[in-house]
mmCIF file of C-alpha atoms (C1' of nucleotides) in Angstrom:
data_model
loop_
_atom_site.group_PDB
_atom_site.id
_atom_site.type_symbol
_atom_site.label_atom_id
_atom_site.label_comp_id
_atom_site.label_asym_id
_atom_site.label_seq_id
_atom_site.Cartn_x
_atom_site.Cartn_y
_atom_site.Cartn_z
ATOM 1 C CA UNK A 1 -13.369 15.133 -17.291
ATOM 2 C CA UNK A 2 -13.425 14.266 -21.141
ATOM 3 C CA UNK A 3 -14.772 10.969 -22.583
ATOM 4 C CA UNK A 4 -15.905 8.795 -19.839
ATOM 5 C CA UNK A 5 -18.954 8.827 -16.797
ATOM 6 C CA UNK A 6 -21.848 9.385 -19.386
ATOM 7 C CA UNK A 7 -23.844 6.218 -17.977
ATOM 8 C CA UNK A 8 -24.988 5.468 -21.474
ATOM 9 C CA UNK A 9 -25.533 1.847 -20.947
ATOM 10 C CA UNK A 10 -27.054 -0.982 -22.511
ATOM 11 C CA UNK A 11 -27.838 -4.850 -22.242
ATOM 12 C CA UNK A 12 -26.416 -7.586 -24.404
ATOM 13 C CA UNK A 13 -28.195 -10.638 -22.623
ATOM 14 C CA UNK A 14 -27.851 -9.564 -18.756
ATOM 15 C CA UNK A 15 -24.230 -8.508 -19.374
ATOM 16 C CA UNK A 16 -23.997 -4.440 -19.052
ATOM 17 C CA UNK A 17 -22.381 -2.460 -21.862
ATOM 18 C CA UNK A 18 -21.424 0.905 -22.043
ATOM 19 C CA UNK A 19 -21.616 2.484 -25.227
ATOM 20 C CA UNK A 20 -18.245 3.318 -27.251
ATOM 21 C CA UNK A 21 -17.573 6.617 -26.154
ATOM 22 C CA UNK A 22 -17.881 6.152 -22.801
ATOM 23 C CA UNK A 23 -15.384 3.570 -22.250
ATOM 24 C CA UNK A 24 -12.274 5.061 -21.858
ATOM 25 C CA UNK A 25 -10.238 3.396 -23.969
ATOM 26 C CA UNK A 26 -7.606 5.750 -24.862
ATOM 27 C CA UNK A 27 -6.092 5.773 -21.360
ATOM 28 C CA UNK A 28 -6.817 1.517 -20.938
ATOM 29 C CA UNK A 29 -4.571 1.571 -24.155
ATOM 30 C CA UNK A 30 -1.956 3.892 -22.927
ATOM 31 C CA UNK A 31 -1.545 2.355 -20.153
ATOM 32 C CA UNK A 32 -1.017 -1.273 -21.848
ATOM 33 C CA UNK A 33 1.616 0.048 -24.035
ATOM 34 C CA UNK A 34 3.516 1.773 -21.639
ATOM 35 C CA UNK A 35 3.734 -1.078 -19.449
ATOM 36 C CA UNK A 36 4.602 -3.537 -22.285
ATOM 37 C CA UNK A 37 7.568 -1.209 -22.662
ATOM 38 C CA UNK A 38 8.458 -0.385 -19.250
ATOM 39 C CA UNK A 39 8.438 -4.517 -18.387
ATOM 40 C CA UNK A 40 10.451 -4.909 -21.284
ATOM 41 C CA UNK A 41 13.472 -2.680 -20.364
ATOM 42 C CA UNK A 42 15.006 -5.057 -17.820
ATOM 43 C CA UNK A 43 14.324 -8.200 -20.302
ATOM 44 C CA UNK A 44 18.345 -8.166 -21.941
ATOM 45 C CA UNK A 45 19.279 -8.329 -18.586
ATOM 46 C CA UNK A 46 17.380 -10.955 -17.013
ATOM 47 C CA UNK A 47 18.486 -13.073 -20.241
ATOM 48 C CA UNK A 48 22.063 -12.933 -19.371
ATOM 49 C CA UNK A 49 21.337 -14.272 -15.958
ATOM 50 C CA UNK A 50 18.740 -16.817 -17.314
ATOM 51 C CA UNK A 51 16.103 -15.935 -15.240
ATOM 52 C CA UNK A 52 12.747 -14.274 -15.973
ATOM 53 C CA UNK A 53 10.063 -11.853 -14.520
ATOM 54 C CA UNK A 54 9.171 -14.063 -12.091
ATOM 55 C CA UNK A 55 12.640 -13.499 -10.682
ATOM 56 C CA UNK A 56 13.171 -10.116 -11.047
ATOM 57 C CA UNK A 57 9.574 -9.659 -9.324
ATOM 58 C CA UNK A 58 11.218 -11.208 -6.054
ATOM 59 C CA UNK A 59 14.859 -9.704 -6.234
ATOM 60 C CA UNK A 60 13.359 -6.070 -6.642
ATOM 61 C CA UNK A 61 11.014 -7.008 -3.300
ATOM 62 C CA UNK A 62 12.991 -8.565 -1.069
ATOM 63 C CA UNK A 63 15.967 -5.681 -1.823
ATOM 64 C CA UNK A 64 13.270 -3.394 -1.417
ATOM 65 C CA UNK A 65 12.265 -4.676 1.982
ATOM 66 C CA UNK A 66 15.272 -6.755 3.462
ATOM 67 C CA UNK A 67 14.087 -9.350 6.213
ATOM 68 C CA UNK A 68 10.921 -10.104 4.723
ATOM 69 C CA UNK A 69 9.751 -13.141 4.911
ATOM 70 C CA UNK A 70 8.168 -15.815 2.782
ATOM 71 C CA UNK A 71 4.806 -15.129 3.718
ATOM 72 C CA UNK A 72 4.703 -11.559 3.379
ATOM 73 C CA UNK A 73 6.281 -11.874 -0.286
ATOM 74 C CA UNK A 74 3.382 -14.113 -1.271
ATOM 75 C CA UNK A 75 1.194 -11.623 0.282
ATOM 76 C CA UNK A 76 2.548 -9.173 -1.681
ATOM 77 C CA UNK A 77 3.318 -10.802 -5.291
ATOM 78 C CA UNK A 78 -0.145 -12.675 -4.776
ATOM 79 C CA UNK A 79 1.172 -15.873 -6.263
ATOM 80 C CA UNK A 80 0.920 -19.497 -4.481
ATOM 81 C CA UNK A 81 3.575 -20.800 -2.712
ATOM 82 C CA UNK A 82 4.485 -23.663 -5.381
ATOM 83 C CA UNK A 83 4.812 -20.729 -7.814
ATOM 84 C CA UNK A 84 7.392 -18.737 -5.918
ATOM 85 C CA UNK A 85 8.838 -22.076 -4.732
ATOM 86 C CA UNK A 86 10.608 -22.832 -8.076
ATOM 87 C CA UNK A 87 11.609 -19.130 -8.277
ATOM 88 C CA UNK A 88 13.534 -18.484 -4.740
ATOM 89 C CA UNK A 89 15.240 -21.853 -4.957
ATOM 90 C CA UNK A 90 17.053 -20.622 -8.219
ATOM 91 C CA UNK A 91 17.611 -17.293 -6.859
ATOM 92 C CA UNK A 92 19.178 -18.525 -3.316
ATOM 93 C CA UNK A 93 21.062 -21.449 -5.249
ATOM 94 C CA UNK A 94 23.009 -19.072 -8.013
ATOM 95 C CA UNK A 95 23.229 -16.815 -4.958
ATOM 96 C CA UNK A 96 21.332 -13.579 -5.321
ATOM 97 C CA UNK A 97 19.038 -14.264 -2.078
ATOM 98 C CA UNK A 98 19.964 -15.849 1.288
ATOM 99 C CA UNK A 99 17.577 -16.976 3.404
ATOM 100 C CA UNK A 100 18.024 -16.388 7.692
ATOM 101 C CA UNK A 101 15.832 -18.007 10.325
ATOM 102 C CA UNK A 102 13.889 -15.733 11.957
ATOM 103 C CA UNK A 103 15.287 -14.482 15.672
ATOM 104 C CA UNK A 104 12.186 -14.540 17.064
ATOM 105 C CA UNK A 105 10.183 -17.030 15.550
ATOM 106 C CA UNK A 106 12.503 -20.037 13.806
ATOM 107 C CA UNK A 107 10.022 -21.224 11.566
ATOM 108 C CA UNK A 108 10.382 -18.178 9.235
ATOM 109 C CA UNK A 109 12.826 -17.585 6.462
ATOM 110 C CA UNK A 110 13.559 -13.725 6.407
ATOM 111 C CA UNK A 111 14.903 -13.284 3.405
ATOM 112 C CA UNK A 112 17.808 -10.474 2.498
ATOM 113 C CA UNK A 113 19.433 -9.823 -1.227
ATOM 114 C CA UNK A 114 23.046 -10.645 -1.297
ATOM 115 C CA UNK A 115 25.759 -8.347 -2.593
ATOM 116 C CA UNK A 116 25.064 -9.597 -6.084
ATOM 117 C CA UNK A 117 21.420 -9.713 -5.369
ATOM 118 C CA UNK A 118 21.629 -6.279 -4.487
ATOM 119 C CA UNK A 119 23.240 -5.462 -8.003
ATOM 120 C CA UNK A 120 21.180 -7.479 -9.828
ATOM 121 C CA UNK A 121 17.908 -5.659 -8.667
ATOM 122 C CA UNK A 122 19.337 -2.360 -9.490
ATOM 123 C CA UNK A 123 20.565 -3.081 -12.427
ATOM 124 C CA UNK A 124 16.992 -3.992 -13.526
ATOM 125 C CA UNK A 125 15.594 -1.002 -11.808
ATOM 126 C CA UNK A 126 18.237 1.034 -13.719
ATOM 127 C CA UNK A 127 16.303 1.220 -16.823
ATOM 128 C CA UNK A 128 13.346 1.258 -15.867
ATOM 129 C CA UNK A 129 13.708 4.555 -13.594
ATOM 130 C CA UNK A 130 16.198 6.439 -16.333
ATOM 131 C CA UNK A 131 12.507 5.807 -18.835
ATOM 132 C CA UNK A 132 10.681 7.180 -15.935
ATOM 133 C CA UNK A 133 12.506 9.916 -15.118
ATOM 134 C CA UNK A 134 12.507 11.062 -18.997
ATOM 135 C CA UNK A 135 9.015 10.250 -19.556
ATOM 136 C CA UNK A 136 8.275 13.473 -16.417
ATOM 137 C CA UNK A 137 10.862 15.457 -17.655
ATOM 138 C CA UNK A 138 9.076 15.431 -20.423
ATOM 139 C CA UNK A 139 5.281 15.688 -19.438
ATOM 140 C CA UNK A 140 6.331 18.658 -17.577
ATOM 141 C CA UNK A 141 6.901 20.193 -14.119
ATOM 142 C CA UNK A 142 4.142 18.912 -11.710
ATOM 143 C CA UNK A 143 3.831 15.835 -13.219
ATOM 144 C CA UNK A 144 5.571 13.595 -10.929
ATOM 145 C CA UNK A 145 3.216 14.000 -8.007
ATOM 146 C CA UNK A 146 -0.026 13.860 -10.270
ATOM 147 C CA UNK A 147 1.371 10.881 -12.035
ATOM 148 C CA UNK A 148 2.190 9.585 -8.383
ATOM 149 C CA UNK A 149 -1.038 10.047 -7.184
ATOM 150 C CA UNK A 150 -2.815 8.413 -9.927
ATOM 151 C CA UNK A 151 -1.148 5.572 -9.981
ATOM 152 C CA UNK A 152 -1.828 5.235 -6.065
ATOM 153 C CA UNK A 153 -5.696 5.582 -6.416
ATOM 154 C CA UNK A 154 -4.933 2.627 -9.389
ATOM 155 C CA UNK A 155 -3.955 0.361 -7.042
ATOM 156 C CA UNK A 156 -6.779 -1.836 -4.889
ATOM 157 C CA UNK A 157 -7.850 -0.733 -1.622
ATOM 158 C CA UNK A 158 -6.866 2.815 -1.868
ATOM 159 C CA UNK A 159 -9.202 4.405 -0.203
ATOM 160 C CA UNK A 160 -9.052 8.078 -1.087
ATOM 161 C CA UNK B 1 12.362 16.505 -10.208
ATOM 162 C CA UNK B 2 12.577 14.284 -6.990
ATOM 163 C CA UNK B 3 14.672 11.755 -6.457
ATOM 164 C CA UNK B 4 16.509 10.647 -9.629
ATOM 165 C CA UNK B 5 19.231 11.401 -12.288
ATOM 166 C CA UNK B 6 21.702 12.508 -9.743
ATOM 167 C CA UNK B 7 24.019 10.201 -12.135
ATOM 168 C CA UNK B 8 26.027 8.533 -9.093
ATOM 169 C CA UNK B 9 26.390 5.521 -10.254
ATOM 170 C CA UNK B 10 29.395 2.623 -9.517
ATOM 171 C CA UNK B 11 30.473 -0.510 -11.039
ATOM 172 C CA UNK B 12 30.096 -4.263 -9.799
ATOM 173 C CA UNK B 13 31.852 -6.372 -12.498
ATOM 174 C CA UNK B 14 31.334 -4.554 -16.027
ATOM 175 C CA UNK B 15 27.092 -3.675 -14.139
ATOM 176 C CA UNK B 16 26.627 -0.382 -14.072
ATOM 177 C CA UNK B 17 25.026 0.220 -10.807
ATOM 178 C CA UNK B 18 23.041 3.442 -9.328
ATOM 179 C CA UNK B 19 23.341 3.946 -5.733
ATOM 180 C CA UNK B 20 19.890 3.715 -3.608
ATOM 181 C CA UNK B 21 18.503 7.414 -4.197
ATOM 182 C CA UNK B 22 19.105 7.673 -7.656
ATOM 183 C CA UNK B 23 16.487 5.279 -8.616
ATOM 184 C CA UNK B 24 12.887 6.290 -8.481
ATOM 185 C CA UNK B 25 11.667 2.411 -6.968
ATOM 186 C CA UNK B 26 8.651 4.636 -5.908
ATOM 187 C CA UNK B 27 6.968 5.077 -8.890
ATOM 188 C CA UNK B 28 8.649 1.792 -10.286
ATOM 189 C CA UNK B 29 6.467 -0.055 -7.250
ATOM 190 C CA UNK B 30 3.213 2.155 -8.002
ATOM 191 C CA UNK B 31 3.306 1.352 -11.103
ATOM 192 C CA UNK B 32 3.620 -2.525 -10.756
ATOM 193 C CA UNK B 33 0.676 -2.120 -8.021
ATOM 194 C CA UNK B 34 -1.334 -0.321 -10.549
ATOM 195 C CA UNK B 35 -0.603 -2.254 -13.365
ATOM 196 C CA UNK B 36 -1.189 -5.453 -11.440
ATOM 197 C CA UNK B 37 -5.076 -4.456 -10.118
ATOM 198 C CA UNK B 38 -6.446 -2.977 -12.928
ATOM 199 C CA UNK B 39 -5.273 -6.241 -15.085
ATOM 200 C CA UNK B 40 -7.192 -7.825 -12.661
ATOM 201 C CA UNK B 41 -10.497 -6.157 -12.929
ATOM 202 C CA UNK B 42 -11.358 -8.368 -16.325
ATOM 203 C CA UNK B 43 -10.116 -11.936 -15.238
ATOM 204 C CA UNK B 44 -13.436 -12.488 -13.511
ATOM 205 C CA UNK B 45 -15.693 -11.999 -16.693
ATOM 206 C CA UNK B 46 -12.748 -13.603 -18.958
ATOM 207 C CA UNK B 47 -12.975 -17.185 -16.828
ATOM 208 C CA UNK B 48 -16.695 -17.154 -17.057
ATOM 209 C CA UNK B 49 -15.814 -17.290 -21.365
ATOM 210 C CA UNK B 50 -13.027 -19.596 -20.396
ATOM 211 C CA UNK B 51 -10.949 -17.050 -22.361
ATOM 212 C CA UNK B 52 -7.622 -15.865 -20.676
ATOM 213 C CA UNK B 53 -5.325 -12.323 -20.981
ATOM 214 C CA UNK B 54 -4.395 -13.212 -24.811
ATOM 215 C CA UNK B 55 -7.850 -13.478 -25.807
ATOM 216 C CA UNK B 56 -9.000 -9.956 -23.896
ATOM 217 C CA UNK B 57 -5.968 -8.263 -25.906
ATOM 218 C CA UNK B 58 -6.964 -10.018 -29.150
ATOM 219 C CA UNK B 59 -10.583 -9.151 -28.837
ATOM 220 C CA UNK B 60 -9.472 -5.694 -27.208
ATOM 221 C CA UNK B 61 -7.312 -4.681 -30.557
ATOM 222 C CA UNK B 62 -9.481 -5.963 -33.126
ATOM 223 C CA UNK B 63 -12.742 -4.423 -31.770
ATOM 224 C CA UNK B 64 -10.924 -1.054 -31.434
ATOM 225 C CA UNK B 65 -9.503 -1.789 -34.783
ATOM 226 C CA UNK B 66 -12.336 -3.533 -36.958
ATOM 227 C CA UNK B 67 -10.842 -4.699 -40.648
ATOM 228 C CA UNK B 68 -6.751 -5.099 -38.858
ATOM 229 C CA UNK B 69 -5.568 -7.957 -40.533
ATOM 230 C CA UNK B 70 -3.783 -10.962 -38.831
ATOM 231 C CA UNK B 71 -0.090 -9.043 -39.411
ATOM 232 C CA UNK B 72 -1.378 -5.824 -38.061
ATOM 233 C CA UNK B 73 -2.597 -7.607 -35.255
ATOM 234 C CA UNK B 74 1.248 -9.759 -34.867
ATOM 235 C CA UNK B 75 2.523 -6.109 -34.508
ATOM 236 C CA UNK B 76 0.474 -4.693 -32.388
ATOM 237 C CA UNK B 77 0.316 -7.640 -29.611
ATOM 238 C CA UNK B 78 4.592 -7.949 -30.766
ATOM 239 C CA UNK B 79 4.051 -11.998 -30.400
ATOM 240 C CA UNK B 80 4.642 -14.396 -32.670
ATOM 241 C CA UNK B 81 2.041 -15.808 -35.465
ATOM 242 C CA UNK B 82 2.238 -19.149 -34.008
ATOM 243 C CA UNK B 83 1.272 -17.861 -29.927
ATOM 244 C CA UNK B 84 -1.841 -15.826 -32.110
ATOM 245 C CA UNK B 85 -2.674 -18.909 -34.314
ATOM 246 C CA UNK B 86 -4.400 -20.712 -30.913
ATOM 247 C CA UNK B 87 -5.959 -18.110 -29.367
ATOM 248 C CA UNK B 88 -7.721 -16.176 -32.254
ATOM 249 C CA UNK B 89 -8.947 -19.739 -33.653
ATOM 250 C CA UNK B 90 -10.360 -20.275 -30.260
ATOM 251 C CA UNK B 91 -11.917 -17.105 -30.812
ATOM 252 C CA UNK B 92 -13.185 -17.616 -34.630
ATOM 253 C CA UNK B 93 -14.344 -20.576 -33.335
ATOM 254 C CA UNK B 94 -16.434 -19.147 -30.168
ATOM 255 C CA UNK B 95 -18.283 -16.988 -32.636
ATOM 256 C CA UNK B 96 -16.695 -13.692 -31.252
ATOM 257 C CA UNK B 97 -14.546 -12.877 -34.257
ATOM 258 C CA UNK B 98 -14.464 -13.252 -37.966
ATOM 259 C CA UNK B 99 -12.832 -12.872 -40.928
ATOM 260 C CA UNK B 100 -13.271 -11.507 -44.087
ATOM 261 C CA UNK B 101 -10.929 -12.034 -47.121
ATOM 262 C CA UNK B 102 -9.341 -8.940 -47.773
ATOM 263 C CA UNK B 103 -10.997 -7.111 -50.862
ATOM 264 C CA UNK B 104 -7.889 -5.594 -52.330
ATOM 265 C CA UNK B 105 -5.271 -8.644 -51.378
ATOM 266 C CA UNK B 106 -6.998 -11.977 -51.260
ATOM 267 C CA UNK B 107 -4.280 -13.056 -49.064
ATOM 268 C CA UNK B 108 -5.061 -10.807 -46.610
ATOM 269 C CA UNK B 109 -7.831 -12.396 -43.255
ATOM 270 C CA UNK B 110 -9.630 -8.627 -42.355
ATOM 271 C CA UNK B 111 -10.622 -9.330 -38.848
ATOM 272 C CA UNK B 112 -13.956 -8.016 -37.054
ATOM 273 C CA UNK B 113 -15.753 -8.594 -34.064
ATOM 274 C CA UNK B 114 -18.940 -10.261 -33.908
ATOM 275 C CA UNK B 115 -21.914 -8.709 -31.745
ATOM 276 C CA UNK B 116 -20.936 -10.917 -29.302
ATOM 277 C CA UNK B 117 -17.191 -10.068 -29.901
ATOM 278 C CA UNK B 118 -18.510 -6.763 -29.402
ATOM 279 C CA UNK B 119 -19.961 -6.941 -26.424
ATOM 280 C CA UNK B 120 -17.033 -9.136 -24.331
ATOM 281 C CA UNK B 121 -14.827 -6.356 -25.772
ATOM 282 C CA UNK B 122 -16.747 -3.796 -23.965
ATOM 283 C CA UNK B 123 -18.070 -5.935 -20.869
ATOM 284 C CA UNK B 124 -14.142 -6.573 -20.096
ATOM 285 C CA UNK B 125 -13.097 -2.579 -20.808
ATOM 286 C CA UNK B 126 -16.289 -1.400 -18.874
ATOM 287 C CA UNK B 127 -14.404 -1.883 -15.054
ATOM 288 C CA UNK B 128 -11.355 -0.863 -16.359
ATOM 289 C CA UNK B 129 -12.180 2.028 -17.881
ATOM 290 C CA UNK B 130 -14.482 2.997 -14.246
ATOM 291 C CA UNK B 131 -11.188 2.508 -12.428
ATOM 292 C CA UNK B 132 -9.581 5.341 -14.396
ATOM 293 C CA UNK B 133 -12.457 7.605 -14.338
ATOM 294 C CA UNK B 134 -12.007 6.991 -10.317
ATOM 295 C CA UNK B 135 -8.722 7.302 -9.996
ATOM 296 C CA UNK B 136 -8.419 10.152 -12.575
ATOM 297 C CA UNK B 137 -10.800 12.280 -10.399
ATOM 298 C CA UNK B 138 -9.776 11.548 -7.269
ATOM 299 C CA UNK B 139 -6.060 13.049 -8.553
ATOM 300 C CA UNK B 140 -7.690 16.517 -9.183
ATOM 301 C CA UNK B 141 -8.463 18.422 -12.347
ATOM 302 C CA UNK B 142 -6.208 18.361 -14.773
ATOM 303 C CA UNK B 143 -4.767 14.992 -14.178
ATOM 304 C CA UNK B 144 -5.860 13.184 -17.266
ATOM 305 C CA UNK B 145 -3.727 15.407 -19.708
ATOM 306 C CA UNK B 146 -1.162 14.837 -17.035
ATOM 307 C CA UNK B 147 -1.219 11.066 -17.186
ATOM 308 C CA UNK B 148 -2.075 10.589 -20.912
ATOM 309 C CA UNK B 149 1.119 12.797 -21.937
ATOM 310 C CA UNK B 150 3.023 10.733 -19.276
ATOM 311 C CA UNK B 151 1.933 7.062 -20.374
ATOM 312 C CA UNK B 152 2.212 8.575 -24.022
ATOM 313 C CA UNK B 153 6.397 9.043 -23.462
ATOM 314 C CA UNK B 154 6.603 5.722 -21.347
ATOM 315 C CA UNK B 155 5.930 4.102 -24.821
ATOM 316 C CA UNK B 156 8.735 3.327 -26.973
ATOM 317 C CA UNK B 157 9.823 5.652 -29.994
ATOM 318 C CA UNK B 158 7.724 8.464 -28.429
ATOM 319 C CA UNK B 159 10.264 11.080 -29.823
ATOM 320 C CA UNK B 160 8.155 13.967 -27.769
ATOM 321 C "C1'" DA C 1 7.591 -18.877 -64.433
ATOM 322 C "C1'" DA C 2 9.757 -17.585 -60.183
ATOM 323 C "C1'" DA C 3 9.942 -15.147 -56.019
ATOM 324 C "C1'" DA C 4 7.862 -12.941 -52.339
ATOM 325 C "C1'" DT C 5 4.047 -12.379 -49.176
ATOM 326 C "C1'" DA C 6 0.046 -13.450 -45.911
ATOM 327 C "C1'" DT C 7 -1.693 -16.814 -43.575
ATOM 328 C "C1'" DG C 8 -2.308 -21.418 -41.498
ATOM 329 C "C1'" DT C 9 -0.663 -25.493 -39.147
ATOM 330 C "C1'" DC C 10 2.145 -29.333 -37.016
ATOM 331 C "C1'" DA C 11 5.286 -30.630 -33.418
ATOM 332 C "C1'" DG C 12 7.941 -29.831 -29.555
ATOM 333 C "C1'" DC C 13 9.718 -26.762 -25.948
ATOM 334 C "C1'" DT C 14 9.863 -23.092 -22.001
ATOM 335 C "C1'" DT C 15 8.239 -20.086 -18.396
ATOM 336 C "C1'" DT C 16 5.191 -19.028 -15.098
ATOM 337 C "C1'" DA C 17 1.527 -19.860 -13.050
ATOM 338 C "C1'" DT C 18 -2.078 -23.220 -10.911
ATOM 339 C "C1'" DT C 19 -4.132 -27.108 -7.394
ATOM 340 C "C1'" DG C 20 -3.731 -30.879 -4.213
ATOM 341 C "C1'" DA C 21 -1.312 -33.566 -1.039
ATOM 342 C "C1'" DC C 22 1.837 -34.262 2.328
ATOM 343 C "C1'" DA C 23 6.275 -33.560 5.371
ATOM 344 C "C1'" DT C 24 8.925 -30.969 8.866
ATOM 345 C "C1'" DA C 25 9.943 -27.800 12.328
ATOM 346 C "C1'" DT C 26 8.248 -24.711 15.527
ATOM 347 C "C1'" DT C 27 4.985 -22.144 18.217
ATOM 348 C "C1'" DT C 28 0.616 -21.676 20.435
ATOM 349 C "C1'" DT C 29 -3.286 -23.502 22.658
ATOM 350 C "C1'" DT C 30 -5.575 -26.592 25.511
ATOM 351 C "C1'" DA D 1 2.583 -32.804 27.884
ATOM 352 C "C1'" DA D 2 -0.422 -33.380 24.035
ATOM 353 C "C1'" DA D 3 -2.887 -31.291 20.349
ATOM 354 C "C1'" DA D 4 -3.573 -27.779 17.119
ATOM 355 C "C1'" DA D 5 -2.053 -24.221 14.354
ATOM 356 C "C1'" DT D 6 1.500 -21.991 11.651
ATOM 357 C "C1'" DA D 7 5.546 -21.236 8.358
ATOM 358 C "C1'" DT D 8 7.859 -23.323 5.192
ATOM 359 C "C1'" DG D 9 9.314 -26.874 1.852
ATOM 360 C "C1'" DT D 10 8.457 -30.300 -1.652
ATOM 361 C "C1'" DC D 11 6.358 -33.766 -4.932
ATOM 362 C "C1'" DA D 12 3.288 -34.449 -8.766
ATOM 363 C "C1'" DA D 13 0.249 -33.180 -12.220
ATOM 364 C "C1'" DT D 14 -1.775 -29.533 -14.994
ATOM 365 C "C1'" DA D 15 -2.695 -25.148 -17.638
ATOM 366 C "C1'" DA D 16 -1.982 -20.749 -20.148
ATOM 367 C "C1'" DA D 17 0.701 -18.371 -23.047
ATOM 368 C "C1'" DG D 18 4.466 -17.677 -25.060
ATOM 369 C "C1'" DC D 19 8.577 -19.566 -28.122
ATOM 370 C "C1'" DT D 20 11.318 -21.868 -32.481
ATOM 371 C "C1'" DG D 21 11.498 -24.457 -36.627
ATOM 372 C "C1'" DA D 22 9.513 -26.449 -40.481
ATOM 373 C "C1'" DC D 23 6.426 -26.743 -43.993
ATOM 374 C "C1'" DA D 24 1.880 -26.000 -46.781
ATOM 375 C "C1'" DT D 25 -1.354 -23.066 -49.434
ATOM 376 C "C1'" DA D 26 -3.099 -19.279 -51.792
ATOM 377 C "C1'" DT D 27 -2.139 -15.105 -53.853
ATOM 378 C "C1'" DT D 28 0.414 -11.237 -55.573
ATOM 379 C "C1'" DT D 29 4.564 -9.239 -57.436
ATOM 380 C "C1'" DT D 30 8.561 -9.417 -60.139
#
DNA sequence: AAAATATGTCAGCTTTATTGACATATTTTT
DNA sequence: AAAAATATGTCAATAAAGCTGACATATTTT
């Protein structure tokens, strides 16, 4: 419990502010570094392929979850339709993603990683886990499950 | 140690690929999550400003920073001088920072917040920083050392 | 005096997102 | 069966935030 939670605030106009040290802004900038770094390991890759975040974003979720459909990866990326639009067409076109109609209901597009979808996304992940997996080696024994449940109370709606 | 570095990996062309259970997609995915809602928490105050991401980090930086000149500033953000150029002159501009000539090297543009620079800098930490404090205690004791060290070797050239 | 440095700026391009409008196929509701 | 709702696709226009390349200016270093 070090550096933040003191309540020391103040008014600038009718906009609250907390007082320097209790913002915690050695964690806030922690955590922008390390994910600058930890986005940017999959980068050379996606540069080879031509394709960008955006891509990976939607290779990594549909292998993660195969049979997913449209909706449900909008739902989960929380981008607009248009914006993923652009995105899948590349990705079913140079043939990382195939799309099947749903059994039960035909309007739906379930969507499943092809063989060299498949590669693709774990070729990305690749990186990106080894840098995990050295970062808790390195913080120590324990660390995985604190760090795990940290990030887990990050995340919106997690209620506990 | 769950769940990675059992090194059983296999090729697909000249891709090195890792089999299913060697990659850690859990924390990968928590992470994302994470990352994604708590970069979220500012965009509210930042459209009221009309100010976007770049101008948070800008402001962010130099407030932390006061007197970092305009290369310090290229480094730190790691975008070009041409991507800054718009979005700090929207800022200089806005009244929320200036410059100073620098007092040893007259090239040099020292940059500083104004009060108002100030006080976006900590209206847009404040909910950030309250996430953390949440999430940090609702890990357990002990957790911030846990995470800093953690996010602290996620970084590049963090040689322990 | 010449070269290097710190910054600023113009012009054009790319990626990734946005909104709005509308089309099609299919399922559900009436 | 007709109407409404749903899932998806697509066209067009726009914005934010980055990029490269080129060049200008002031200042410091060589």
């Amino acid at each position: 419990m070090a550096g933040q939670s003191k309540e020391n605030t103040r008014y600038v106009g009718d906009t609250v502010v907390h007082d320097d040290d209790t913002i915690d802004f050695e964690i806030i900038e922690l955590l922008f570094f390390a994910y600058r770094d930890f986005t940017s390991d999959p980068d050379a890759i996606l540069e080879k392929s031509g394709f960008g975040r955006a891509h990976h974003r939607v290779v990594h979720f549909v292998d993660r979850e195969p049979g997913m459909t449209v909706a449900d990866l909008l739902d989960t990326l929380k981008i607009t339709k248009q914006s993923l639009a652009r995105v899948l067409k590349q990705l079913i076109d140079s043939g990382y993603i195939r799309q099947v109609t749903g059994p039960e209901d035909r309007r739906q597009r379930m969507l499943y990683t092809t063989e060299e979808g498949q590669a693709l996304a774990r070729a990305l992940a690749e990186p990106q886990s080894r840098r995990i997996a050295d970062a808790l080696a390195k913080t120590g024994p324990g660390a995985r499950d604190t760090v795990k449940r940290f990030l887990a109370c990050m995340k919106n709606g997690a209620g506990d």
